[in-house]
Every structure is written in structure tokens, then in C-alpha cells.
Coordinates of N, CA and C and ligand atoms in Angstrom, one line a residue:
X857 N 255.2 10.2 81.8 CA 255.8 10.1 80.3 C 256.6 11.2 80.3
X858 N 257.5 10.8 79.2 CA 259.0 11.5 78.6 C 259.0 11.3 77.3
X859 N 258.3 11.7 76.6 CA 258.2 11.6 75.2 C 259.4 12.7 74.3
X860 N 260.4 12.0 73.8 CA 261.6 13.1 73.4 C 261.1 13.6 72.1
X861 N 261.7 15.0 72.0 CA 261.7 15.2 70.1 C 263.0 15.5 70.1
X862 N 263.5 15.2 68.8 CA 264.7 15.2 68.3 C 265.1 16.3 67.4
X863 N 266.2 16.8 67.7 CA 266.6 18.1 67.1 C 266.9 17.3 65.5
X864 N 266.9 18.4 64.7 CA 267.4 18.3 63.2 C 268.2 16.9 63.1
X865 N 269.8 17.4 64.0 CA 270.9 16.7 64.2 C 270.5 15.1 64.7
X866 N 269.7 14.8 65.6 CA 269.0 13.8 65.8 C 267.9 12.9 64.5
X867 N 267.5 13.9 63.9 CA 266.7 13.3 63.0 C 267.2 13.0 61.8
X868 N 268.5 13.2 61.5 CA 269.1 13.0 60.4 C 269.9 11.7 61.0
X869 N 269.8 11.4 62.0 CA 270.7 10.0 62.5 C 269.5 9.1 62.7
X870 N 268.3 9.6 62.7 CA 267.0 8.5 63.0 C 266.9 7.9 60.9
X871 N 267.1 8.9 60.3 CA 267.0 8.6 59.2 C 267.6 7.8 58.6
X872 N 269.0 7.9 58.8 CA 270.1 6.9 58.8 C 269.6 5.3 59.3
X873 N 269.3 5.4 60.2 CA 269.3 4.0 61.1 C 267.8 3.5 60.6
X874 N 266.7 4.1 60.0 CA 265.6 3.7 59.3 C 265.9 3.3 57.9
X875 N 266.9 3.8 57.0 CA 267.1 3.4 56.2 C 267.7 2.0 56.1
X876 N 268.9 1.8 57.0 CA 269.7 0.7 57.1 C 268.4 -0.7 57.7
X877 N 267.7 -0.3 58.4 CA 266.5 -1.2 58.8 C 265.9 -1.8 57.4
X878 N 265.4 -0.8 56.6 CA 264.6 -1.3 55.5 C 265.7 -1.8 54.6
X879 N 267.1 -1.8 54.5 CA 268.0 -2.3 53.6 C 267.7 -3.6 53.9
X880 N 267.7 -4.2 55.4 CA 267.7 -5.3 55.7 C 266.5 -6.0 55.4
X881 N 265.4 -5.7 55.1 CA 264.1 -6.2 54.6 C 264.3 -6.4 53.3
X882 N 264.8 -5.5 52.5 CA 264.8 -5.5 51.3 C 265.8 -6.9 50.8
X883 N 266.9 -6.5 51.2 CA 268.1 -7.9 51.6 C 267.4 -9.3 51.9
X884 N 266.8 -9.6 52.7 CA 266.1 -10.4 53.3 C 265.5 -11.5 52.1
X885 N 264.3 -10.9 51.5 CA 263.4 -11.2 50.6 C 263.5 -12.4 49.9
X886 N 264.8 -12.3 49.2 CA 264.7 -13.5 48.2 C 265.3 -14.6 48.9
X887 N 265.4 -14.3 50.4 CA 265.9 -15.9 50.8 C 264.4 -16.9 51.8
X888 N 263.4 -15.9 51.8 CA 262.3 -16.4 52.3 C 261.6 -17.5 51.2
X889 N 262.2 -18.6 51.5 CA 261.3 -19.3 50.2 C 261.1 -21.0 51.1
X890 N 260.7 -21.7 50.8 CA 260.1 -23.0 51.4 C 261.5 -23.7 51.7
X891 N 261.4 -24.2 52.8 CA 262.8 -25.2 53.5 C 263.8 -24.4 53.9
X892 N 264.0 -23.4 54.0 CA 264.7 -22.3 55.0 C 264.3 -22.3 56.4
X893 N 265.4 -22.3 57.1 CA 265.2 -22.3 58.6 C 265.3 -20.8 59.2
X894 N 264.1 -20.8 60.2 CA 264.1 -19.1 60.6 C 265.8 -18.7 61.2
X895 N 266.5 -19.8 61.8 CA 267.5 -19.6 62.0 C 268.9 -19.0 61.2
X896 N 268.4 -19.8 60.1 CA 269.3 -19.0 58.7 C 268.8 -17.7 58.4
X897 N 267.5 -17.3 58.4 CA 267.4 -16.1 58.2 C 267.8 -15.2 59.3
X898 N 268.0 -15.3 60.3 CA 268.6 -14.9 61.5 C 270.2 -14.5 61.1
X899 N 270.8 -15.6 60.9 CA 272.4 -15.4 60.8 C 272.7 -14.7 59.1
X900 N 271.6 -14.8 58.3 CA 272.2 -13.8 57.5 C 271.9 -12.4 57.4
X901 N 270.6 -11.9 58.5 CA 270.4 -10.4 59.1 C 271.7 -10.2 59.7
X902 N 271.9 -10.9 60.5 CA 273.0 -10.6 61.4 C 274.2 -10.7 60.8
X903 N 274.4 -11.2 60.0 CA 276.1 -11.0 59.4 C 276.0 -9.4 58.3
X904 N 274.9 -9.2 57.7 CA 274.3 -8.3 57.0 C 274.8 -7.0 57.6
X905 N 274.0 -6.9 59.1 CA 273.6 -5.9 59.9 C 275.2 -5.3 60.6
X906 N 276.1 -6.8 61.1 CA 277.1 -6.1 61.9 C 278.5 -6.1 60.6
X907 N 278.6 -7.0 59.5 CA 279.7 -6.9 58.7 C 279.6 -5.8 57.9
X908 N 278.4 -5.8 57.0 CA 277.9 -4.7 55.8 C 277.6 -3.4 56.7
X909 N 276.9 -3.4 57.4 CA 276.3 -2.0 57.8 C 277.1 -1.2 58.9
X910 N 277.7 -1.9 59.3 CA 278.5 -1.9 60.8 C 277.8 -1.2 61.8
X911 N 276.7 -1.7 61.8 CA 275.5 -1.7 62.6 C 275.6 -2.6 64.0
X912 N 274.1 -2.2 64.7 CA 273.9 -3.3 66.0 C 272.8 -3.5 65.7
X913 N 272.4 -5.1 65.6 CA 271.0 -5.6 65.7 C 270.4 -5.5 67.3
X914 N 269.4 -4.7 67.7 CA 268.8 -4.2 68.9 C 268.3 -5.0 69.8
X915 N 267.7 -6.3 68.6 CA 266.9 -7.4 69.5 C 267.9 -8.8 70.7
X916 N 269.2 -8.8 69.9 CA 270.0 -9.6 70.4 C 270.4 -9.2 71.9
X917 N 270.0 -9.6 72.7 CA 270.2 -9.6 74.2 C 269.6 -8.5 74.8
X918 N 268.3 -8.0 73.7 CA 267.5 -7.2 74.4 C 266.6 -7.8 75.5
X919 N 267.1 -7.5 77.0 CA 266.0 -8.0 77.9 C 265.9 -9.5 77.7
X920 N 267.1 -10.2 77.2 CA 267.4 -11.6 77.4 C 267.2 -12.5 75.8
X921 N 266.7 -11.4 75.0 CA 265.9 -12.1 73.8 C 267.3 -12.3 73.1
X922 N 267.3 -14.1 72.8 CA 268.4 -14.6 72.1 C 269.3 -14.7 70.8
X923 N 267.8 -13.6 69.9 CA 268.9 -13.9 68.6 C 268.6 -12.2 67.9
X924 N 269.0 -11.9 66.8 CA 269.5 -10.7 66.3 C 267.8 -10.3 65.1
X925 N 267.3 -11.1 65.0 CA 265.8 -10.9 64.5 C 264.6 -11.5 64.8
X926 N 263.4 -10.8 65.1 CA 262.2 -11.7 65.3 C 261.3 -12.6 64.0
X927 N 261.3 -13.6 64.2 CA 260.5 -14.0 62.9 C 258.9 -14.7 63.2
X928 N 258.1 -14.2 63.0 CA 256.6 -14.9 64.0 C 256.1 -15.3 62.7
X929 N 255.9 -16.8 62.5 CA 255.1 -17.7 61.5 C 253.7 -17.4 61.8
X930 N 252.8 -17.8 60.7 CA 251.7 -18.1 60.8 C 250.6 -17.3 62.0
X931 N 250.7 -18.1 62.9 CA 249.9 -17.8 63.9 C 250.7 -17.3 65.3
X932 N 251.8 -16.9 64.8 CA 252.4 -16.4 65.9 C 251.7 -15.1 65.7
X933 N 251.8 -13.8 66.8 CA 251.7 -12.8 66.4 C 252.5 -11.7 66.3
X934 N 253.6 -12.2 67.4 CA 254.9 -11.0 67.9 C 256.0 -12.0 68.1
X935 N 257.2 -11.0 68.1 CA 258.8 -11.5 69.2 C 258.6 -13.3 68.7
X936 N 258.8 -13.9 67.7 CA 258.8 -15.1 67.2 C 260.5 -15.3 67.4
X937 N 260.8 -16.5 68.1 CA 262.4 -16.4 68.4 C 262.7 -17.6 67.1
X938 N 264.0 -17.1 66.1 CA 264.3 -18.0 65.0 C 265.0 -19.1 65.7
X939 N 264.4 -20.2 65.1 CA 264.9 -21.6 65.5 C 265.0 -22.5 64.6
X940 N 265.5 -23.8 64.2 CA 265.8 -25.0 63.1 C 264.6 -25.2 62.6
X941 N 263.3 -24.8 63.0 CA 262.2 -25.1 62.4 C 262.4 -24.6 60.9
X942 N 261.9 -25.4 59.8 CA 261.9 -25.2 58.3 C 260.4 -24.2 58.0
X943 N 260.4 -23.6 57.4 CA 259.2 -22.4 56.5 C 259.0 -23.4 55.3
X944 N 257.8 -24.2 55.3 CA 256.9 -24.6 54.2 C 256.2 -23.5 53.2
X945 N 255.9 -24.2 52.0 CA 255.2 -23.8 51.3 C 253.6 -23.2 51.9
X946 N 253.4 -22.1 51.7 CA 252.0 -21.5 52.1 C 252.0 -21.1 53.5
X947 N 253.3 -21.1 54.1 CA 253.6 -20.3 55.5 C 253.4 -18.7 55.3
X948 N 253.4 -17.9 56.1 CA 253.2 -16.3 55.8 C 254.3 -16.0 57.3
X949 N 255.6 -15.5 57.1 CA 256.2 -15.2 58.3 C 256.5 -13.5 58.1
X950 N 256.4 -12.8 59.5 CA 256.7 -11.8 59.6 C 258.0 -11.4 60.5
X951 N 259.1 -10.9 59.3 CA 260.5 -10.7 59.7 C 260.4 -9.2 60.5
X952 N 260.8 -9.0 61.5 CA 260.5 -7.8 62.1 C 262.7 -7.4 62.7
X953 N 263.0 -6.4 62.2 CA 263.9 -5.7 62.3 C 264.2 -4.7 62.7
X954 N 265.1 -4.5 63.8 CA 265.4 -3.4 64.4 C 267.1 -3.2 64.7
X955 N 267.5 -1.9 63.9 CA 269.4 -1.6 63.9 C 269.4 -0.3 64.7
X956 N 270.4 -0.6 65.0 CA 271.1 0.9 66.3 C 272.5 1.0 65.0
X957 N 272.5 2.5 64.6 CA 273.5 3.2 63.9 C 273.5 4.6 64.5
X958 N 274.8 4.7 65.0 CA 275.1 6.0 65.1 C 274.4 6.2 66.7
X959 N 273.7 5.3 67.7 CA 273.5 5.3 68.8 C 271.9 5.6 68.7
X960 N 271.2 5.5 67.5 CA 269.7 5.9 67.2 C 269.1 4.3 66.3
X961 N 267.9 4.5 67.0 CA 267.5 2.9 66.8 C 266.4 3.2 65.3
X962 N 266.4 1.9 64.4 CA 265.2 1.9 63.3 C 264.6 0.7 63.6
X963 N 263.2 0.5 63.4 CA 262.4 -0.7 63.5 C 261.2 -0.9 62.6
X964 N 261.1 -1.9 61.8 CA 260.3 -2.1 60.8 C 260.1 -3.6 60.4
X965 N 258.9 -4.2 59.9 CA 258.7 -5.5 59.8 C 257.9 -5.8 58.6
X966 N 257.9 -6.9 58.0 CA 257.2 -6.5 56.7 C 256.5 -8.2 56.9
X967 N 255.5 -8.9 56.4 CA 255.0 -10.1 55.6 C 255.6 -10.6 54.9
X968 N 256.1 -11.7 54.9 CA 256.6 -12.2 53.6 C 256.1 -13.7 53.1
X969 N 255.3 -13.9 52.2 CA 254.9 -15.3 51.9 C 255.7 -16.0 51.5
X970 N 255.5 -17.4 52.1 CA 256.4 -18.7 51.4 C 256.0 -19.6 50.4
X971 N 256.5 -19.5 49.2 CA 255.9 -20.4 48.7 C 254.6 -19.9 48.0
X972 N 253.6 -20.4 47.4 CA 252.5 -20.2 47.6 C 251.1 -20.0 48.4
X973 N 251.1 -19.4 48.6 CA 250.1 -18.8 50.1 C 248.6 -18.6 49.7
X974 N 247.8 -19.0 50.8 CA 246.5 -19.3 50.6 C 245.9 -17.8 50.4
X975 N 244.8 -17.7 49.6 CA 244.2 -16.2 49.5 C 243.8 -15.7 50.6
X976 N 243.3 -16.3 51.4 CA 242.9 -15.8 53.1 C 244.0 -15.3 54.4
X977 N 245.0 -16.1 53.7 CA 246.6 -15.3 54.5 C 247.0 -14.1 53.6
X978 N 246.9 -13.9 52.3 CA 247.2 -12.8 51.7 C 246.6 -11.6 51.8
X979 N 245.1 -11.8 52.2 CA 244.1 -10.9 52.7 C 244.2 -10.6 53.8
X980 N 244.9 -11.5 54.7 CA 245.1 -11.2 56.6 C 246.2 -9.9 55.8
X981 N 247.2 -10.3 55.3 CA 248.4 -9.3 55.4 C 248.0 -8.3 54.6
X982 N 247.3 -8.2 53.5 CA 246.8 -6.9 53.3 C 246.1 -6.1 54.3
X983 N 245.5 -6.5 54.6 CA 244.4 -6.1 55.7 C 245.4 -5.3 56.9
X984 N 246.4 -5.9 57.0 CA 247.2 -5.2 58.1 C 248.0 -4.1 57.7
X985 N 248.6 -4.4 56.6 CA 249.1 -3.4 55.8 C 248.2 -2.2 55.7
X986 N 247.3 -2.2 55.0 CA 246.7 -1.0 54.8 C 246.0 -0.4 56.3
X987 N 245.7 -1.2 57.4 CA 245.2 -0.5 58.7 C 246.7 0.0 59.3
X988 N 248.1 -0.2 58.8 CA 249.2 0.4 59.1 C 249.3 1.8 58.6
X989 N 249.2 2.1 57.4 CA 249.2 2.9 56.5 C 248.1 4.1 56.9
X990 N 246.4 3.4 57.0 CA 245.5 4.3 57.2 C 246.0 5.1 58.5
X991 N 246.8 4.4 59.6 CA 247.5 5.0 60.9 C 248.2 6.2 60.4
X992 N 249.4 5.8 59.6 CA 250.2 6.7 59.2 C 250.2 7.9 58.6
X993 N 248.8 8.0 57.9 CA 248.3 9.1 57.5 C 247.8 10.1 58.2
X994 N 247.3 9.5 59.4 CA 246.9 10.2 60.6 C 248.0 11.4 60.9
X995 N 249.6 11.0 60.9 CA 250.3 11.7 61.6 C 250.8 12.9 61.1
X996 N 250.9 14.1 61.8 CA 251.0 15.3 61.6 C 251.0 16.1 63.0
X997 N 251.7 17.3 63.1 CA 251.6 18.2 64.4 C 250.3 18.4 64.6
X998 N 249.8 18.2 66.0 CA 248.2 18.5 66.2 C 247.1 17.4 66.3
X999 N 247.5 16.5 65.7 CA 246.7 15.4 65.7 C 247.0 14.5 66.7
X1000 N 246.5 13.9 67.3 CA 246.6 13.2 68.6 C 247.0 11.4 68.3
X1001 N 247.4 10.6 69.8 CA 247.7 9.4 69.1 C 246.3 8.9 68.9
X1002 N 245.5 8.8 69.8 CA 243.7 8.3 69.5 C 243.5 8.6 68.0
X1003 N 244.0 9.4 67.1 CA 243.8 9.4 65.9 C 244.1 8.4 64.9
X1004 N 245.2 8.1 65.6 CA 246.0 7.1 64.7 C 245.3 5.7 65.1
X1005 N 245.3 5.6 66.4 CA 244.4 4.2 66.9 C 242.9 4.2 66.2
X1006 N 242.2 5.0 66.0 CA 241.0 5.0 65.9 C 241.0 4.6 64.5
X1007 N 242.0 5.1 63.6 CA 241.8 4.8 62.1 C 242.3 3.3 61.9
X1008 N 243.4 2.9 62.6 CA 243.2 1.4 62.4 C 242.2 0.9 62.5
X1009 N 241.8 0.8 64.2 CA 241.0 -0.4 64.6 C 239.8 -0.1 63.7
X1010 N 239.2 0.9 63.4 CA 238.1 1.1 62.7 C 238.2 0.0 61.4
X1011 N 239.2 0.3 60.6 CA 239.2 -0.3 59.2 C 239.4 -1.9 59.5
X1012 N 240.4 -2.1 60.3 CA 240.5 -3.6 60.7 C 239.1 -4.2 61.1
X1013 N 238.4 -3.9 62.2 CA 237.4 -4.3 62.3 C 236.1 -4.0 61.6
X1014 N 236.0 -3.4 60.2 CA 234.9 -3.5 59.6 C 235.3 -4.8 58.6
X1015 N 236.7 -4.9 58.5 CA 237.2 -6.1 57.8 C 236.6 -7.7 58.4
X1016 N 236.1 -7.3 59.6 CA 236.0 -8.4 60.5 C 237.2 -9.0 61.0
X1017 N 238.2 -8.6 61.0 CA 239.6 -8.9 61.8 C 239.6 -8.4 63.1
X1018 N 240.2 -8.5 63.9 CA 240.8 -7.9 65.2 C 242.0 -7.4 65.4
X1019 N 242.3 -6.3 66.2 CA 243.4 -5.9 66.4 C 244.3 -6.0 68.0
X1020 N 244.8 -6.4 68.0 CA 245.7 -7.1 69.3 C 245.6 -6.0 70.4
X1021 N 245.5 -6.1 71.5 CA 245.8 -5.0 72.6 C 246.6 -4.7 73.3
X1022 N 247.5 -6.0 73.8 CA 248.4 -6.0 74.6 C 250.0 -5.3 74.1
X1023 N 250.1 -5.6 72.8 CA 251.2 -4.8 72.4 C 250.4 -3.8 71.4
X1024 N 251.8 -2.8 71.3 CA 251.6 -1.5 70.6 C 253.0 -0.9 70.1
X1025 N 252.7 0.1 69.1 CA 253.8 0.7 68.8 C 254.4 1.7 69.8
X1026 N 255.5 2.2 69.7 CA 256.1 3.0 70.6 C 256.9 3.9 70.4
X1027 N 257.0 5.2 70.6 CA 258.3 6.1 70.8 C 259.8 5.0 70.3
X1028 N 260.5 5.9 69.6 CA 262.0 5.0 69.6 C 263.0 6.2 69.0
X1029 N 264.3 5.9 69.4 CA 265.3 6.9 69.4 C 266.5 6.4 69.7
X1030 N 266.9 7.5 70.8 CA 268.5 6.5 71.7 C 268.0 5.1 72.3
X1031 N 267.0 5.4 72.6 CA 266.1 3.9 73.0 C 265.3 3.0 71.9
X1032 N 265.5 2.0 72.1 CA 264.2 0.7 71.1 C 262.9 1.2 71.7
X1033 N 262.6 1.1 72.9 CA 261.2 1.9 73.3 C 261.1 2.6 74.2
X1034 N 260.9 3.7 73.8 CA 260.5 4.8 74.2 C 259.3 5.6 74.7
X1035 N 258.4 6.2 75.3 CA 257.5 7.1 75.8 C 257.2 7.4 74.3
X1036 N 255.8 8.0 73.7 CA 254.6 7.1 74.3 C 254.6 5.9 73.8
X1037 N 253.8 5.2 74.3 CA 252.8 4.1 73.8 C 252.0 4.6 72.7
X1038 N 251.8 4.0 71.5 CA 251.1 4.4 70.1 C 250.1 2.7 70.1
X1039 N 248.5 3.3 70.9 CA 248.0 2.0 70.5 C 247.5 2.1 69.4
X1040 N 247.0 0.4 68.9 CA 246.1 0.5 67.5 C 244.7 0.5 67.9
X1041 N 244.6 1.1 68.8 CA 242.8 1.1 69.0 C 242.4 2.5 69.6
X1042 N 241.2 3.1 69.4 CA 241.1 4.3 70.3 C 240.0 4.9 69.9
X1043 N 239.9 5.9 70.7 CA 239.1 7.1 70.3 C 240.0 8.4 69.5
X1044 N 239.5 9.4 68.5 CA 239.8 10.4 68.3 C 239.9 11.7 69.1
X1045 N 241.0 12.0 69.0 CA 240.9 13.6 69.5 C 241.5 13.6 70.9
X1046 N 241.9 12.0 71.7 CA 242.0 11.7 72.9 C 244.1 11.6 72.3
X1047 N 244.4 11.8 73.8 CA 246.3 10.8 73.9 C 246.7 12.0 73.4
X1048 N 248.3 11.5 73.5 CA 249.2 12.9 73.4 C 249.0 13.4 71.9
X1049 N 249.1 14.6 72.2 CA 249.4 15.5 70.6 C 250.3 15.5 70.3
X1050 N 250.5 15.1 68.8 CA 251.9 14.9 68.0 C 252.7 16.5 67.6
X1051 N 254.2 16.5 67.8 CA 254.8 17.5 67.9 C 255.5 17.3 66.6
X1052 N 256.2 18.1 66.4 CA 257.6 17.9 65.0 C 258.7 17.6 65.6
X1053 N 258.9 16.5 65.2 CA 260.5 15.9 65.5 C 260.0 14.5 66.8
X1054 N 259.1 14.4 66.8 CA 258.6 13.0 67.5 C 259.0 11.7 66.7
X1055 N 259.5 10.8 67.1 CA 259.7 9.6 66.5 C 258.9 8.7 66.9
X1056 N 258.1 7.6 66.1 CA 257.7 6.3 67.1 C 257.1 5.4 65.6
X1057 N 257.0 4.1 66.2 CA 256.7 3.2 65.4 C 254.7 3.3 65.6
X1058 N 254.5 2.7 64.3 CA 253.2 2.2 64.4 C 253.4 0.5 63.7
X1059 N 252.9 -0.4 64.4 CA 253.2 -1.9 64.2 C 251.7 -2.3 64.7
X1060 N 250.6 -2.3 63.9 CA 249.6 -3.3 64.0 C 249.5 -4.6 63.9
X1061 N 249.1 -5.0 65.1 CA 248.9 -7.0 64.9 C 247.3 -6.9 64.5
X1062 N 246.9 -7.5 63.6 CA 245.8 -8.1 62.8 C 245.5 -9.5 62.9
X1063 N 244.5 -9.9 63.9 CA 244.3 -11.4 64.1 C 242.9 -11.8 62.8
X1064 N 243.0 -12.6 62.4 CA 241.7 -13.2 61.6 C 240.7 -13.7 62.5
X1065 N 241.0 -13.8 63.5 CA 240.0 -14.3 64.5 C 240.0 -13.5 65.5
X1066 N 239.8 -14.1 67.0 CA 239.6 -13.1 68.3 C 240.7 -12.5 68.3
X1067 N 240.8 -11.3 69.1 CA 242.2 -10.6 69.3 C 243.3 -10.9 70.9
X1068 N 242.5 -12.0 71.3 CA 243.1 -12.6 72.5 C 244.5 -13.2 72.0
X1069 N 245.5 -13.0 72.9 CA 246.6 -13.9 72.8 C 247.0 -14.8 74.0
X1070 N 248.4 -15.0 73.8 CA 249.1 -16.2 74.6 C 250.4 -16.1 74.6
X1071 N 250.9 -15.9 75.8 CA 252.5 -16.1 75.6 C 253.0 -17.1 75.5
X1072 N 253.9 -18.1 75.2 CA 254.5 -19.1 75.3 C 255.7 -19.3 76.6
X1073 N 255.8 -20.4 76.7 CA 256.7 -20.6 77.9 C 257.9 -19.6 77.5
X1074 N 258.0 -19.9 76.2 CA 259.9 -19.5 76.4 C 259.9 -17.9 76.8
X1075 N 258.3 -17.2 77.0 CA 258.9 -16.0 77.8 C 258.8 -14.7 76.9
X1076 N 258.8 -15.1 75.1 CA 258.9 -14.3 74.2 C 257.6 -14.2 73.0
X1077 N 257.8 -15.6 72.6 CA 256.5 -15.9 71.9 C 255.2 -15.7 72.0
X1078 N 254.5 -14.6 71.3 CA 253.1 -14.4 71.4 C 252.4 -15.1 70.3
X1079 N 251.3 -15.7 70.7 CA 250.5 -16.5 69.6 C 249.3 -15.7 69.8
X1080 N 248.0 -16.3 69.0 CA 247.0 -16.1 69.1 C 246.1 -17.5 69.6
X1081 N 245.3 -17.0 70.8 CA 244.5 -18.2 72.0 C 243.7 -19.0 70.9
X1082 N 243.3 -18.4 69.8 CA 242.7 -19.6 69.0 C 243.0 -20.2 67.9
X1083 N 244.4 -19.6 67.7 CA 245.2 -20.7 66.7 C 244.9 -20.0 65.4
X1084 N 244.4 -19.1 65.1 CA 244.2 -18.4 63.8 C 245.4 -17.5 63.3
X1085 N 245.1 -17.2 62.2 CA 246.7 -16.3 61.9 C 246.3 -15.1 62.8
X1086 N 247.5 -14.3 62.4 CA 248.0 -12.9 62.7 C 249.0 -12.3 61.7
X1087 N 248.9 -11.0 61.6 CA 249.5 -10.5 60.5 C 250.2 -9.0 60.8
X1088 N 251.3 -8.3 60.6 CA 251.9 -7.4 61.5 C 252.9 -6.7 60.3
X1089 N 252.6 -5.5 60.5 CA 253.6 -4.6 59.3 C 253.9 -3.3 60.6
X1090 N 255.4 -2.9 60.2 CA 255.5 -1.5 61.3 C 256.6 -0.8 60.1
X1091 N 256.4 0.3 60.6 CA 257.4 1.4 60.2 C 257.5 2.1 61.2
X1092 N 258.6 3.0 61.2 CA 259.0 4.2 62.0 C 259.1 5.4 61.3
X1093 N 258.3 6.4 62.2 CA 257.9 7.6 61.6 C 258.5 9.2 62.1
X1094 N 258.6 9.8 61.6 CA 259.0 11.3 62.2 C 258.0 12.4 62.1
X1095 N 257.2 13.0 62.7 CA 256.3 13.8 62.8 C 257.2 14.9 62.1
X1096 N 256.7 15.7 60.9 CA 257.2 16.7 60.3 C 256.7 17.9 60.5
X1097 N 256.8 19.5 60.1 CA 256.3 20.6 59.9 C 254.9 20.6 59.7
X1098 N 254.7 19.5 58.6 CA 253.4 19.7 58.0 C 252.9 18.3 57.6
X1099 N 253.2 17.1 58.2 CA 252.4 15.6 58.4 C 253.6 15.1 59.0
X1100 N 254.5 13.6 57.8 CA 255.2 13.1 58.5 C 255.9 12.6 57.5
X1101 N 257.2 12.1 57.6 CA 258.2 11.2 56.8 C 258.0 9.6 57.5
X1102 N 258.0 8.7 56.7 CA 258.4 7.5 57.0 C 259.9 7.1 56.8
X1103 N 260.5 6.7 57.9 CA 261.7 6.7 57.7 C 262.3 5.5 57.7
X1104 N 261.7 4.1 57.4 CA 262.0 3.0 57.1 C 261.3 2.6 55.9
X1105 N 260.5 3.2 54.7 CA 260.7 2.8 53.5 C 261.5 2.4 52.3
X1106 N 261.2 1.0 52.0 CA 262.0 0.3 51.5 C 262.4 1.1 50.3
X1107 N 263.8 0.5 49.5 CA 264.0 1.2 47.9 C 263.3 1.2 47.1
X1108 N 262.2 0.3 46.6 CA 261.3 0.4 45.8 C 260.0 1.8 46.1
X1109 N 259.7 2.1 47.6 CA 258.9 3.1 47.5 C 259.6 4.6 47.9
X1110 N 260.8 4.3 48.2 CA 261.8 5.5 48.0 C 261.8 6.5 47.1
X1111 N 262.5 6.1 45.9 CA 262.8 6.4 44.6 C 263.2 7.9 44.9
Ligands
MF3_1696 N1 260.5 -5.0 67.0 C1 259.6 -5.7 68.0 C2 259.1 -3.9 68.2 O1 258.5 -3.7 67.1 C3 260.3 -5.3 69.6 C4 261.2 -6.8 69.7 S1 261.5 -7.2 71.1 C5 262.7 -8.3 71.1 O2 258.7 -3.0 69.4 F1 263.1 -8.6 72.1 F2 261.9 -9.4 70.8 F3 263.5 -8.2 69.8
CO1697 CO1 258.6 -1.9 67.3
CO1698 CO1 259.9 -4.4 65.4

């Protein structure tokens, strides 16, 4: 394992990349409505990242991924590929944005309701959101990765939902995916000890039904095996001297 610790200068660059990532998510919200295609959302984000931000959409051509963002609708767990299908009233879509600026990555995703969505869909998105924040609140020097996973798993399972095991958070920096792996389940007091200057994502995938997933033949799209809903939120986190800094907060949360 090769966990990188970012210097203050590198941390400043991560802060910029994180803010740009959040800005894309803030920007795209108003376009998420019934009738829009995920291809259109991809095109809007691509154009904004490249032409306004003068940045790079990291997913494009990453290990062969064909688009600039991931759009995961309803029972799609993660890595949904934008396409010509129109979003419909009552759908819920996760939009996952990764931006490279000045050599450093920011990575964040949010759930967006499409039109009026069912209470059960809203509830699952809210549980995934709270699970992510419970994980984030564990982050400080001396804590261990298992503390994060345990906080997330305990909460999600108490709500009678399940945590996907096959995909996890990750170190991030000059590379999109670096060590360590940040599992969203685990035992307290186990795993890598957190050190000031580490940067990683926390991005729990929470299923309404069972935790098991299946990869579609396109090689990217991950879906729930039982066809039930899945929800995910993601932030990029910096370990600070006395806790953490969330690098991908939206404008409304920054103030
Ligand atoms: N953004 C995803 C993550 O949170 C990774 C997407 S890989 C891609 O790690 F190739 F699908 F973009
Ligand atoms: Co990520
Ligand atoms: Co992501």
C-alpha cells in the first residue's frame, strides 16, 4: 500500500479541485427534470468543466469509460453511463463528478430527484446521505479507516438497508484512485490510521434491498441484483490537524 500525504501546497490544489467539482454539481441541478436525457446532462457538464473551468473531466476515457460523468438511475448502484434515455417523473439519479485541475482530482456525487419522487426513494437517499456524514464525522488524526466503515454500516443496517461491498471510497490526489481503499463497512479500531494531510473519498452505496450487485455487459453499469433502489453520496475529505475538511461542499454548505 502506498498512501500519499499531501503537502500544504498540494492540499491547496486539492481544495481548488474539490471546489470545482462541487460547482459542477451546483450547476447541473436545475437541468435535472423529467424529459432530459443523461447524455444531455453529460454534455452540459463536459462543456462547463472544459470551457468554463478550464479543467478536465476525469471519467472521460478513464480505463475506457466513454463519457465525462456517471449517471446512475434508480436501481443502478454506480458507474451508470450517460445515454439517450430520458429521465422520467419519479426517477432518482446519482450524478458523480470528478474534475482534474492543476494535476489534482476532486470527486463528489449527489442524489437528484426527478420531478416528484416517492417517499421511499427520498428516504433511501436521505439514509445514504446521513450514512456518508456519519462516516465523515469519524475523520481525524489517530482514527482508523475501520471507524468510518463501522459508523456507516451500523447506521445503514439499523435502517434496514444494506451496504454494497464490492465498491468503496479511495485515496485521491494526483491519481483518481489511490491507496487506501475506504470500505463502507468494518470494525472500529481496525485498518489504516488516519494522518494529517491524507485525502480520500467517502461514498457509501446503500441498497433498499439486499447488498448484492451485478455488472452489466457494458462492463461499467453496476445494478442491484434484486432490482431494488440504490442510493449514493460522495465527498472528498482532507484529514486536518484536529479533524477534517470536506473539500467538495456545495456553495450552500460553504458560507
Ligand atoms: N467517480 C467514481 C468514484 O467515485 C469513479 C468513476 S470511474 C468512471 O470513484 F470511469 F466510471 F468514471
Ligand atoms: Co470516488
Ligand atoms: Co465519484
